[in-house]
């Protein structure tokens, strides 16, 4: 499922690699329109699937990569969607793409939804009733980044690892973009079920490729974490990195 992106030109991605390209854009039988608003760009959706295997909560910005947060819910696996749900007033102050994740407190077992909003400072809101109500967006610390957090994964000891990237402009209040542009991938940890996050640490940094927006999965045997990284300059294909020590260290891309 995807939100509708009105008035967006359709362009083929640059090639140069032999990896097959499968385009599902014309396969309308697979598609469900979640939201549409004439003259308004709606895109960048992120979703969380709840434990019943059917309830999906989707958040996205009202604009291209920025704007007020919009939220809809499906209770039938994505076939039909609710109207736009009420949210706290300060969700309208979101400056970037919201990302939503399920976390569980390792001590109390409390299930939470956490939603992040990036740039500086990175902010987060919390729901402890599966999105029926939310706290206001509040700063996580004196740091920020782009698409915070691109991914969140529970570790074997109950902590969570989250990752995101920055291009030098938003990590600190004095941020600026270098020349050549340098992309840095960061990791941060939470030991209290997602309520607080450690000061982010760099995992990789480079100027030759612009790796960003990590998405993380765990191997079937649980021993390896993998992050798939978009290449923002469009000069190279996507990259992947691996960790076999619960995110402490990572392979080269």
PDB file of C-alpha atoms in Angstrom, residues 66-193:
ATOM      1  CA  UNK A  66       8.486  17.577   5.558  1.00  0.00           C
ATOM      2  CA  UNK A  67       5.258  18.926   6.968  1.00  0.00           C
ATOM      3  CA  UNK A  68       2.534  18.163   9.467  1.00  0.00           C
ATOM      4  CA  UNK A  69       2.219  14.489  10.439  1.00  0.00           C
ATOM      5  CA  UNK A  70      -0.771  12.578   9.113  1.00  0.00           C
ATOM      6  CA  UNK A  71      -1.862   9.210  10.560  1.00  0.00           C
ATOM      7  CA  UNK A  72      -4.282   6.557   9.314  1.00  0.00           C
ATOM      8  CA  UNK A  73      -5.036   3.031  10.533  1.00  0.00           C
ATOM      9  CA  UNK A  74      -6.056  -0.195   8.831  1.00  0.00           C
ATOM     10  CA  UNK A  75      -7.632  -3.067  10.767  1.00  0.00           C
ATOM     11  CA  UNK A  76      -7.769  -5.533   7.866  1.00  0.00           C
ATOM     12  CA  UNK A  77      -4.160  -5.825   6.769  1.00  0.00           C
ATOM     13  CA  UNK A  78      -4.151  -2.736   4.575  1.00  0.00           C
ATOM     14  CA  UNK A  79      -7.211  -3.301   2.402  1.00  0.00           C
ATOM     15  CA  UNK A  80      -9.202  -0.418   3.915  1.00  0.00           C
ATOM     16  CA  UNK A  81      -8.097   2.624   5.890  1.00  0.00           C
ATOM     17  CA  UNK A  82      -9.570   4.923   8.507  1.00  0.00           C
ATOM     18  CA  UNK A  83      -9.996   8.668   8.027  1.00  0.00           C
ATOM     19  CA  UNK A  84      -7.064  10.810   9.178  1.00  0.00           C
ATOM     20  CA  UNK A  85      -6.756  10.300  12.927  1.00  0.00           C
ATOM     21  CA  UNK A  86      -6.592  13.115  15.525  1.00  0.00           C
ATOM     22  CA  UNK A  87      -3.046  13.905  16.695  1.00  0.00           C
ATOM     23  CA  UNK A  88      -1.496  16.354  19.176  1.00  0.00           C
ATOM     24  CA  UNK A  89      -1.309  19.921  17.916  1.00  0.00           C
ATOM     25  CA  UNK A  90       2.481  19.979  17.943  1.00  0.00           C
ATOM     26  CA  UNK A  91       2.630  17.139  15.392  1.00  0.00           C
ATOM     27  CA  UNK A  92       1.958  19.955  12.921  1.00  0.00           C
ATOM     28  CA  UNK A  93       5.446  21.300  13.744  1.00  0.00           C
ATOM     29  CA  UNK A  94       7.219  18.210  12.384  1.00  0.00           C
ATOM     30  CA  UNK A  95       9.943  19.305   9.987  1.00  0.00           C
ATOM     31  CA  UNK A  96      10.769  15.966   8.424  1.00  0.00           C
ATOM     32  CA  UNK A  97       9.609  12.440   7.598  1.00  0.00           C
ATOM     33  CA  UNK A  98       8.026  10.768  10.660  1.00  0.00           C
ATOM     34  CA  UNK A  99       9.028   7.167  11.415  1.00  0.00           C
ATOM     35  CA  UNK A 100       7.031   4.827  13.664  1.00  0.00           C
ATOM     36  CA  UNK A 101       8.179   1.697  15.543  1.00  0.00           C
ATOM     37  CA  UNK A 102       6.941  -0.858  18.098  1.00  0.00           C
ATOM     38  CA  UNK A 103       9.067  -1.251  21.248  1.00  0.00           C
ATOM     39  CA  UNK A 104       8.581  -3.192  24.496  1.00  0.00           C
ATOM     40  CA  UNK A 105       9.911  -2.134  27.889  1.00  0.00           C
ATOM     41  CA  UNK A 106      12.395  -4.849  28.999  1.00  0.00           C
ATOM     42  CA  UNK A 107      11.460  -4.413  32.691  1.00  0.00           C
ATOM     43  CA  UNK A 108       7.702  -3.820  32.738  1.00  0.00           C
ATOM     44  CA  UNK A 109       6.714  -5.431  29.443  1.00  0.00           C
ATOM     45  CA  UNK A 110       4.806  -2.260  28.473  1.00  0.00           C
ATOM     46  CA  UNK A 111       4.235  -2.085  24.723  1.00  0.00           C
ATOM     47  CA  UNK A 112       4.816   1.295  23.144  1.00  0.00           C
ATOM     48  CA  UNK A 113       4.670   2.964  19.794  1.00  0.00           C
ATOM     49  CA  UNK A 114       7.357   5.587  19.308  1.00  0.00           C
ATOM     50  CA  UNK A 115       7.370   8.115  16.495  1.00  0.00           C
ATOM     51  CA  UNK A 116      10.410  10.164  15.532  1.00  0.00           C
ATOM     52  CA  UNK A 117      10.703  13.467  13.695  1.00  0.00           C
ATOM     53  CA  UNK A 118      14.133  14.451  12.420  1.00  0.00           C
ATOM     54  CA  UNK A 119      16.416  17.412  11.676  1.00  0.00           C
ATOM     55  CA  UNK A 120      17.773  19.379  14.658  1.00  0.00           C
ATOM     56  CA  UNK A 121      16.924  18.583  17.359  1.00  0.00           C
ATOM     57  CA  UNK A 122      15.554  15.103  16.767  1.00  0.00           C
ATOM     58  CA  UNK A 123      12.198  14.682  18.514  1.00  0.00           C
ATOM     59  CA  UNK A 124      10.048  11.735  19.587  1.00  0.00           C
ATOM     60  CA  UNK A 125       6.448  11.102  20.669  1.00  0.00           C
ATOM     61  CA  UNK A 126       5.179   8.063  22.598  1.00  0.00           C
ATOM     62  CA  UNK A 127       1.904   6.136  22.639  1.00  0.00           C
ATOM     63  CA  UNK A 128       1.172   3.391  25.183  1.00  0.00           C
ATOM     64  CA  UNK A 129      -2.294   2.570  23.817  1.00  0.00           C
ATOM     65  CA  UNK A 130      -1.426   1.537  20.246  1.00  0.00           C
ATOM     66  CA  UNK A 131      -1.833   5.004  18.804  1.00  0.00           C
ATOM     67  CA  UNK A 132      -5.127   5.995  20.405  1.00  0.00           C
ATOM     68  CA  UNK A 133      -3.321   8.868  22.145  1.00  0.00           C
ATOM     69  CA  UNK A 134       0.146  10.365  21.887  1.00  0.00           C
ATOM     70  CA  UNK A 135       2.512  12.538  23.874  1.00  0.00           C
ATOM     71  CA  UNK A 136       3.782  15.726  22.246  1.00  0.00           C
ATOM     72  CA  UNK A 137       6.925  15.595  20.138  1.00  0.00           C
ATOM     73  CA  UNK A 138       9.837  16.322  22.518  1.00  0.00           C
ATOM     74  CA  UNK A 139      13.617  16.630  21.896  1.00  0.00           C
ATOM     75  CA  UNK A 140      15.766  13.526  22.417  1.00  0.00           C
ATOM     76  CA  UNK A 141      18.946  15.510  23.097  1.00  0.00           C
ATOM     77  CA  UNK A 142      21.269  18.094  21.583  1.00  0.00           C
ATOM     78  CA  UNK A 143      21.571  16.235  18.303  1.00  0.00           C
ATOM     79  CA  UNK A 144      19.610  15.530  15.151  1.00  0.00           C
ATOM     80  CA  UNK A 145      19.743  13.931  11.745  1.00  0.00           C
ATOM     81  CA  UNK A 146      17.879  12.984   8.596  1.00  0.00           C
ATOM     82  CA  UNK A 147      15.030  10.418   8.706  1.00  0.00           C
ATOM     83  CA  UNK A 148      15.455   9.768  12.437  1.00  0.00           C
ATOM     84  CA  UNK A 149      15.169   6.815  13.067  1.00  0.00           C
ATOM     85  CA  UNK A 150      15.364   4.926   9.808  1.00  0.00           C
ATOM     86  CA  UNK A 151      15.243   1.597  11.648  1.00  0.00           C
ATOM     87  CA  UNK A 152      14.814   0.212  15.175  1.00  0.00           C
ATOM     88  CA  UNK A 153      15.667  -3.386  16.150  1.00  0.00           C
ATOM     89  CA  UNK A 154      15.439  -5.222  19.467  1.00  0.00           C
ATOM     90  CA  UNK A 155      18.705  -6.826  20.612  1.00  0.00           C
ATOM     91  CA  UNK A 156      19.201 -10.096  22.489  1.00  0.00           C
ATOM     92  CA  UNK A 157      19.594  -8.333  25.851  1.00  0.00           C
ATOM     93  CA  UNK A 158      16.335  -6.377  25.505  1.00  0.00           C
ATOM     94  CA  UNK A 159      17.944  -3.126  24.439  1.00  0.00           C
ATOM     95  CA  UNK A 160      17.066  -1.469  21.151  1.00  0.00           C
ATOM     96  CA  UNK A 161      19.397  -0.193  18.465  1.00  0.00           C
ATOM     97  CA  UNK A 162      18.313   2.559  16.085  1.00  0.00           C
ATOM     98  CA  UNK A 163      20.155   4.021  13.113  1.00  0.00           C
ATOM     99  CA  UNK A 164      19.937   7.121  10.933  1.00  0.00           C
ATOM    100  CA  UNK A 165      22.168   9.334   8.811  1.00  0.00           C
ATOM    101  CA  UNK A 166      23.150  12.972   8.434  1.00  0.00           C
ATOM    102  CA  UNK A 167      24.990  15.000   5.792  1.00  0.00           C
ATOM    103  CA  UNK A 168      26.570  17.433   8.251  1.00  0.00           C
ATOM    104  CA  UNK A 169      23.708  19.930   8.447  1.00  0.00           C
ATOM    105  CA  UNK A 170      21.590  18.654  11.321  1.00  0.00           C
ATOM    106  CA  UNK A 171      23.667  16.566  13.743  1.00  0.00           C
ATOM    107  CA  UNK A 172      24.479  19.638  15.847  1.00  0.00           C
ATOM    108  CA  UNK A 173      23.157  23.143  16.244  1.00  0.00           C
ATOM    109  CA  UNK A 174      26.246  24.381  14.366  1.00  0.00           C
ATOM    110  CA  UNK A 175      25.812  21.893  11.544  1.00  0.00           C
ATOM    111  CA  UNK A 176      26.806  22.694   7.975  1.00  0.00           C
ATOM    112  CA  UNK A 177      27.248  20.743   4.774  1.00  0.00           C
ATOM    113  CA  UNK A 178      30.870  20.079   3.843  1.00  0.00           C
ATOM    114  CA  UNK A 179      32.324  20.198   0.334  1.00  0.00           C
ATOM    115  CA  UNK A 180      32.531  17.468  -0.826  1.00  0.00           C
ATOM    116  CA  UNK A 181      29.332  16.367   0.899  1.00  0.00           C
ATOM    117  CA  UNK A 182      29.991  13.774   3.602  1.00  0.00           C
ATOM    118  CA  UNK A 183      27.308  11.324   4.683  1.00  0.00           C
ATOM    119  CA  UNK A 184      27.617   9.747   8.138  1.00  0.00           C
ATOM    120  CA  UNK A 185      25.658   6.784   9.458  1.00  0.00           C
ATOM    121  CA  UNK A 186      24.917   6.818  13.211  1.00  0.00           C
ATOM    122  CA  UNK A 187      23.766   4.257  15.772  1.00  0.00           C
ATOM    123  CA  UNK A 188      22.083   4.882  19.125  1.00  0.00           C
ATOM    124  CA  UNK A 189      20.799   2.552  21.854  1.00  0.00           C
ATOM    125  CA  UNK A 190      17.884   2.495  24.298  1.00  0.00           C
ATOM    126  CA  UNK A 191      17.788   0.334  27.424  1.00  0.00           C
ATOM    127  CA  UNK A 192      14.429   1.525  28.792  1.00  0.00           C
ATOM    128  CA  UNK A 193      12.016   0.468  26.068  1.00  0.00           C
TER     129      UNK A 193
END
